[in-house]
Amino acid sequence: AQLALERDYEVQREFDTRFRVLLGSMAEPVLFVSVQSGEITEANAAATTLLDRSRDDLIGNPLMSCFETRKRGDLVEALTTLAISERADGMKIELRGKSKLVQLAPTLFRAAGERILLCRIVPDDDSGLKADNLA
Amino acid sequence: AQLALERDYEVQREFDTRFRVLLGSMAEPVLFVSVQSGEITEANAAATTLLDRSRDDLIGNPLMSCFETRKRGDLVEALTTLAISERADGMKIELRGKSKLVQLAPTLFRAAGERILLCRIVPDDDSGLKADNLA
């Protein structure tokens, strides 16, 4: 049982490492958001650069704080609905204080009993949403 | 101890889920490669689309099989050296059978005692290597 436990730790660390390396290396800005709280739970380097905010300043703060939204309070709800609809397009939205339009492309999933939104931030004029811009 | 074990499984599953969702959603094509064997250990949907090969056909096969390489056998070694040098640019290389130049941007890390290369496949004319093309 001790050996099995140690193997589990190995596997767990391996997944954690792969996740961290992938998140940190990718050029696409992404944010992970808790559906329940609306707060950012993870942000990669590309996102901190784009939003011009440190990781510490993003994590634990509302997703809403990154964007200009007219409709207060239901940005995460709207993104959840969009994710469930599985439409290919994202939500057009303006970066707060940047006068820059982007698209938020949400993916909904459940981890450790919590609903999480993965939000990719895609340039509004980009074909990145289709994930086949190289093909 | 049983409770601790169950908690570990939860955490492990959570990291695995986040890794899988991130990998599957991102628009950038990426491959994970074992440095020791030179074989692909993971490929995302964007990579299977770009390379026009199924995930099953990629995993377990040599990274070299995806590219036109003059220097046989040392593509993974060259990528490892490039990753260690921490230069910002990738390796210019041609997709096999596609007559298309791309850049391979490698990141080296260790997981579960094995050295792994994360290889992002970036369009040769793209600024994706700098990860600040939105800033």
mmCIF file of N, CA, C and O in Angstrom, chain A residues 22-71:
data_model
loop_
_atom_site.group_PDB
_atom_site.id
_atom_site.type_symbol
_atom_site.label_atom_id
_atom_site.label_comp_id
_atom_site.label_asym_id
_atom_site.label_seq_id
_atom_site.Cartn_x
_atom_site.Cartn_y
_atom_site.Cartn_z
ATOM 1 N N LEU A 22 2.889 23.159 -19.785
ATOM 2 C CA LEU A 22 2.048 23.498 -20.935
ATOM 3 C C LEU A 22 1.457 24.900 -20.770
ATOM 4 O O LEU A 22 1.529 25.733 -21.681
ATOM 5 N N LEU A 23 0.913 25.165 -19.605
ATOM 6 C CA LEU A 23 0.310 26.467 -19.306
ATOM 7 C C LEU A 23 1.319 27.596 -19.475
ATOM 8 O O LEU A 23 1.026 28.631 -20.072
ATOM 9 N N GLY A 24 2.526 27.374 -18.953
ATOM 10 C CA GLY A 24 3.532 28.429 -18.971
ATOM 11 C C GLY A 24 4.157 28.652 -20.340
ATOM 12 O O GLY A 24 4.622 29.749 -20.639
ATOM 13 N N SER A 25 4.165 27.616 -21.181
ATOM 14 C CA SER A 25 4.853 27.714 -22.477
ATOM 15 C C SER A 25 3.957 28.212 -23.599
ATOM 16 O O SER A 25 4.438 28.792 -24.565
ATOM 17 N N MET A 26 2.664 27.971 -23.495
ATOM 18 C CA MET A 26 1.784 28.276 -24.618
ATOM 19 C C MET A 26 1.662 29.781 -24.859
ATOM 20 O O MET A 26 1.721 30.576 -23.921
ATOM 21 N N ALA A 27 1.538 30.138 -26.134
ATOM 22 C CA ALA A 27 1.475 31.555 -26.499
ATOM 23 C C ALA A 27 0.075 32.129 -26.319
ATOM 24 O O ALA A 27 -0.095 33.342 -26.227
ATOM 25 N N GLU A 28 -0.938 31.269 -26.265
ATOM 26 C CA GLU A 28 -2.315 31.749 -26.108
ATOM 27 C C GLU A 28 -2.590 32.139 -24.663
ATOM 28 O O GLU A 28 -2.351 31.352 -23.753
ATOM 29 N N PRO A 29 -3.165 33.320 -24.466
ATOM 30 C CA PRO A 29 -3.550 33.714 -23.115
ATOM 31 C C PRO A 29 -4.780 32.916 -22.670
ATOM 32 O O PRO A 29 -5.771 32.851 -23.396
ATOM 33 N N VAL A 30 -4.715 32.311 -21.484
ATOM 34 C CA VAL A 30 -5.866 31.576 -20.943
ATOM 35 C C VAL A 30 -6.049 31.877 -19.456
ATOM 36 O O VAL A 30 -5.091 32.146 -18.735
ATOM 37 N N LEU A 31 -7.305 31.847 -19.053
ATOM 38 C CA LEU A 31 -7.679 32.008 -17.645
ATOM 39 C C LEU A 31 -8.575 30.845 -17.255
ATOM 40 O O LEU A 31 -9.427 30.424 -18.035
ATOM 41 N N PHE A 32 -8.400 30.306 -16.047
ATOM 42 C CA PHE A 32 -9.333 29.346 -15.479
ATOM 43 C C PHE A 32 -10.189 30.098 -14.462
ATOM 44 O O PHE A 32 -9.670 30.882 -13.675
ATOM 45 N N VAL A 33 -11.492 29.851 -14.504
ATOM 46 C CA VAL A 33 -12.425 30.605 -13.668
ATOM 47 C C VAL A 33 -13.378 29.638 -12.962
ATOM 48 O O VAL A 33 -13.936 28.721 -13.589
ATOM 49 N N SER A 34 -13.590 29.843 -11.693
ATOM 50 C CA SER A 34 -14.583 29.075 -10.957
ATOM 51 C C SER A 34 -15.972 29.588 -11.309
ATOM 52 O O SER A 34 -16.250 30.782 -11.192
ATOM 53 N N VAL A 35 -16.854 28.684 -11.766
ATOM 54 C CA VAL A 35 -18.203 29.111 -12.147
ATOM 55 C C VAL A 35 -18.962 29.610 -10.919
ATOM 56 O O VAL A 35 -19.693 30.592 -10.977
ATOM 57 N N GLN A 36 -18.756 28.938 -9.800
ATOM 58 C CA GLN A 36 -19.504 29.292 -8.587
ATOM 59 C C GLN A 36 -19.151 30.694 -8.080
ATOM 60 O O GLN A 36 -20.032 31.510 -7.811
ATOM 61 N N SER A 37 -17.842 30.977 -8.002
ATOM 62 C CA SER A 37 -17.427 32.257 -7.417
ATOM 63 C C SER A 37 -17.206 33.342 -8.466
ATOM 64 O O SER A 37 -17.186 34.533 -8.129
ATOM 65 N N GLY A 38 -17.014 32.930 -9.723
ATOM 66 C CA GLY A 38 -16.698 33.914 -10.757
ATOM 67 C C GLY A 38 -15.264 34.415 -10.685
ATOM 68 O O GLY A 38 -14.884 35.343 -11.399
ATOM 69 N N GLU A 39 -14.477 33.781 -9.808
ATOM 70 C CA GLU A 39 -13.099 34.240 -9.617
ATOM 71 C C GLU A 39 -12.107 33.445 -10.465
ATOM 72 O O GLU A 39 -12.297 32.269 -10.740
ATOM 73 N N ILE A 40 -11.039 34.120 -10.840
ATOM 74 C CA ILE A 40 -9.962 33.500 -11.604
ATOM 75 C C ILE A 40 -9.177 32.569 -10.684
ATOM 76 O O ILE A 40 -8.785 32.964 -9.584
ATOM 77 N N THR A 41 -8.988 31.331 -11.125
ATOM 78 C CA THR A 41 -8.239 30.374 -10.296
ATOM 79 C C THR A 41 -6.851 30.087 -10.868
ATOM 80 O O THR A 41 -5.992 29.569 -10.174
ATOM 81 N N GLU A 42 -6.657 30.435 -12.140
ATOM 82 C CA GLU A 42 -5.346 30.216 -12.761
ATOM 83 C C GLU A 42 -5.211 31.123 -13.966
ATOM 84 O O GLU A 42 -6.199 31.388 -14.661
ATOM 85 N N ALA A 43 -3.996 31.625 -14.206
ATOM 86 C CA ALA A 43 -3.727 32.478 -15.367
ATOM 87 C C ALA A 43 -2.334 32.164 -15.862
ATOM 88 O O ALA A 43 -1.427 31.936 -15.050
ATOM 89 N N ASN A 44 -2.144 32.134 -17.176
ATOM 90 C CA ASN A 44 -0.790 31.840 -17.662
ATOM 91 C C ASN A 44 -0.027 33.135 -17.982
ATOM 92 O O ASN A 44 -0.582 34.241 -17.932
ATOM 93 N N ALA A 45 1.248 32.965 -18.313
ATOM 94 C CA ALA A 45 2.117 34.116 -18.547
ATOM 95 C C ALA A 45 1.597 34.962 -19.708
ATOM 96 O O ALA A 45 1.648 36.200 -19.659
ATOM 97 N N ALA A 46 1.079 34.296 -20.756
ATOM 98 C CA ALA A 46 0.559 35.039 -21.903
ATOM 99 C C ALA A 46 -0.612 35.928 -21.475
ATOM 100 O O ALA A 46 -0.774 37.047 -21.962
ATOM 101 N N ALA A 47 -1.421 35.442 -20.523
ATOM 102 C CA ALA A 47 -2.559 36.231 -20.049
ATOM 103 C C ALA A 47 -2.095 37.403 -19.171
ATOM 104 O O ALA A 47 -2.620 38.509 -19.288
ATOM 105 N N THR A 48 -1.112 37.177 -18.321
ATOM 106 C CA THR A 48 -0.644 38.279 -17.468
ATOM 107 C C THR A 48 -0.017 39.373 -18.327
ATOM 108 O O THR A 48 -0.177 40.557 -18.038
ATOM 109 N N THR A 49 0.668 38.966 -19.423
ATOM 110 C CA THR A 49 1.252 39.951 -20.338
ATOM 111 C C THR A 49 0.156 40.746 -21.049
ATOM 112 O O THR A 49 0.186 41.978 -21.085
ATOM 113 N N LEU A 50 -0.826 40.029 -21.590
ATOM 114 C CA LEU A 50 -1.895 40.688 -22.330
ATOM 115 C C LEU A 50 -2.688 41.639 -21.429
ATOM 116 O O LEU A 50 -3.014 42.769 -21.818
ATOM 117 N N LEU A 51 -2.999 41.185 -20.228
ATOM 118 C CA LEU A 51 -3.842 41.975 -19.320
ATOM 119 C C LEU A 51 -3.027 42.984 -18.517
ATOM 120 O O LEU A 51 -3.598 43.845 -17.840
ATOM 121 N N ASP A 52 -1.711 42.841 -18.594
ATOM 122 C CA ASP A 52 -0.817 43.748 -17.882
ATOM 123 C C ASP A 52 -1.088 43.731 -16.370
ATOM 124 O O ASP A 52 -1.119 44.781 -15.718
ATOM 125 N N ARG A 53 -1.342 42.536 -15.854
ATOM 126 C CA ARG A 53 -1.538 42.362 -14.414
ATOM 127 C C ARG A 53 -0.755 41.134 -13.972
ATOM 128 O O ARG A 53 -0.622 40.176 -14.717
ATOM 129 N N SER A 54 -0.238 41.162 -12.759
ATOM 130 C CA SER A 54 0.532 40.017 -12.268
ATOM 131 C C SER A 54 -0.403 38.841 -12.008
ATOM 132 O O SER A 54 -1.609 39.007 -11.848
ATOM 133 N N ARG A 55 0.166 37.645 -11.948
ATOM 134 C CA ARG A 55 -0.609 36.444 -11.658
ATOM 135 C C ARG A 55 -1.289 36.580 -10.292
ATOM 136 O O ARG A 55 -2.456 36.223 -10.139
ATOM 137 N N ASP A 56 -0.554 37.110 -9.338
ATOM 138 C CA ASP A 56 -1.113 37.293 -7.991
ATOM 139 C C ASP A 56 -2.296 38.251 -7.997
ATOM 140 O O ASP A 56 -3.217 38.120 -7.193
ATOM 141 N N ASP A 57 -2.244 39.225 -8.888
ATOM 142 C CA ASP A 57 -3.320 40.213 -8.956
ATOM 143 C C ASP A 57 -4.537 39.639 -9.690
ATOM 144 O O ASP A 57 -5.656 40.144 -9.546
ATOM 145 N N LEU A 58 -4.327 38.599 -10.473
ATOM 146 C CA LEU A 58 -5.445 37.992 -11.206
ATOM 147 C C LEU A 58 -6.140 36.917 -10.371
ATOM 148 O O LEU A 58 -7.370 36.898 -10.259
ATOM 149 N N ILE A 59 -5.343 36.020 -9.774
ATOM 150 C CA ILE A 59 -5.922 34.872 -9.067
ATOM 151 C C ILE A 59 -6.677 35.314 -7.816
ATOM 152 O O ILE A 59 -6.158 36.083 -7.004
ATOM 153 N N GLY A 60 -7.914 34.867 -7.727
ATOM 154 C CA GLY A 60 -8.763 35.244 -6.591
ATOM 155 C C GLY A 60 -9.619 36.461 -6.885
ATOM 156 O O GLY A 60 -10.530 36.779 -6.122
ATOM 157 N N ASN A 61 -9.332 37.141 -8.000
ATOM 158 C CA ASN A 61 -10.155 38.290 -8.372
ATOM 159 C C ASN A 61 -11.183 37.896 -9.440
ATOM 160 O O ASN A 61 -10.993 36.932 -10.167
ATOM 161 N N PRO A 62 -12.287 38.653 -9.526
ATOM 162 C CA PRO A 62 -13.350 38.302 -10.472
ATOM 163 C C PRO A 62 -12.873 38.385 -11.929
ATOM 164 O O PRO A 62 -12.126 39.305 -12.273
ATOM 165 N N LEU A 63 -13.343 37.461 -12.750
ATOM 166 C CA LEU A 63 -13.049 37.507 -14.185
ATOM 167 C C LEU A 63 -13.483 38.853 -14.751
ATOM 168 O O LEU A 63 -12.813 39.453 -15.594
ATOM 169 N N MET A 64 -14.625 39.334 -14.242
ATOM 170 C CA MET A 64 -15.204 40.606 -14.682
ATOM 171 C C MET A 64 -14.215 41.769 -14.593
ATOM 172 O O MET A 64 -14.316 42.731 -15.363
ATOM 173 N N SER A 65 -13.271 41.689 -13.661
ATOM 174 C CA SER A 65 -12.347 42.796 -13.455
ATOM 175 C C SER A 65 -11.399 42.988 -14.640
ATOM 176 O O SER A 65 -10.716 44.014 -14.726
ATOM 177 N N CYS A 66 -11.355 42.009 -15.545
ATOM 178 C CA CYS A 66 -10.441 42.095 -16.691
ATOM 179 C C CYS A 66 -11.087 42.732 -17.918
ATOM 180 O O CYS A 66 -10.394 43.055 -18.883
ATOM 181 N N PHE A 67 -12.414 42.885 -17.893
ATOM 182 C CA PHE A 67 -13.115 43.289 -19.110
ATOM 183 C C PHE A 67 -14.106 44.415 -18.836
ATOM 184 O O PHE A 67 -14.568 44.603 -17.718
ATOM 185 N N GLU A 68 -14.409 45.145 -19.895
ATOM 186 C CA GLU A 68 -15.464 46.149 -19.842
ATOM 187 C C GLU A 68 -16.774 45.427 -20.108
ATOM 188 O O GLU A 68 -16.994 44.915 -21.198
ATOM 189 N N THR A 69 -17.632 45.364 -19.114
ATOM 190 C CA THR A 69 -18.911 44.689 -19.342
ATOM 191 C C THR A 69 -20.046 45.606 -18.931
ATOM 192 O O THR A 69 -20.025 46.193 -17.860
ATOM 193 N N ARG A 70 -21.015 45.697 -19.832
ATOM 194 C CA ARG A 70 -22.189 46.484 -19.518
ATOM 195 C C ARG A 70 -23.064 45.708 -18.530
ATOM 196 O O ARG A 70 -23.484 46.217 -17.509
ATOM 197 N N LYS A 71 -23.305 44.436 -18.892
ATOM 198 C CA LYS A 71 -24.169 43.609 -18.057
ATOM 199 C C LYS A 71 -23.393 43.126 -16.842
ATOM 200 O O LYS A 71 -22.613 42.194 -16.929
#
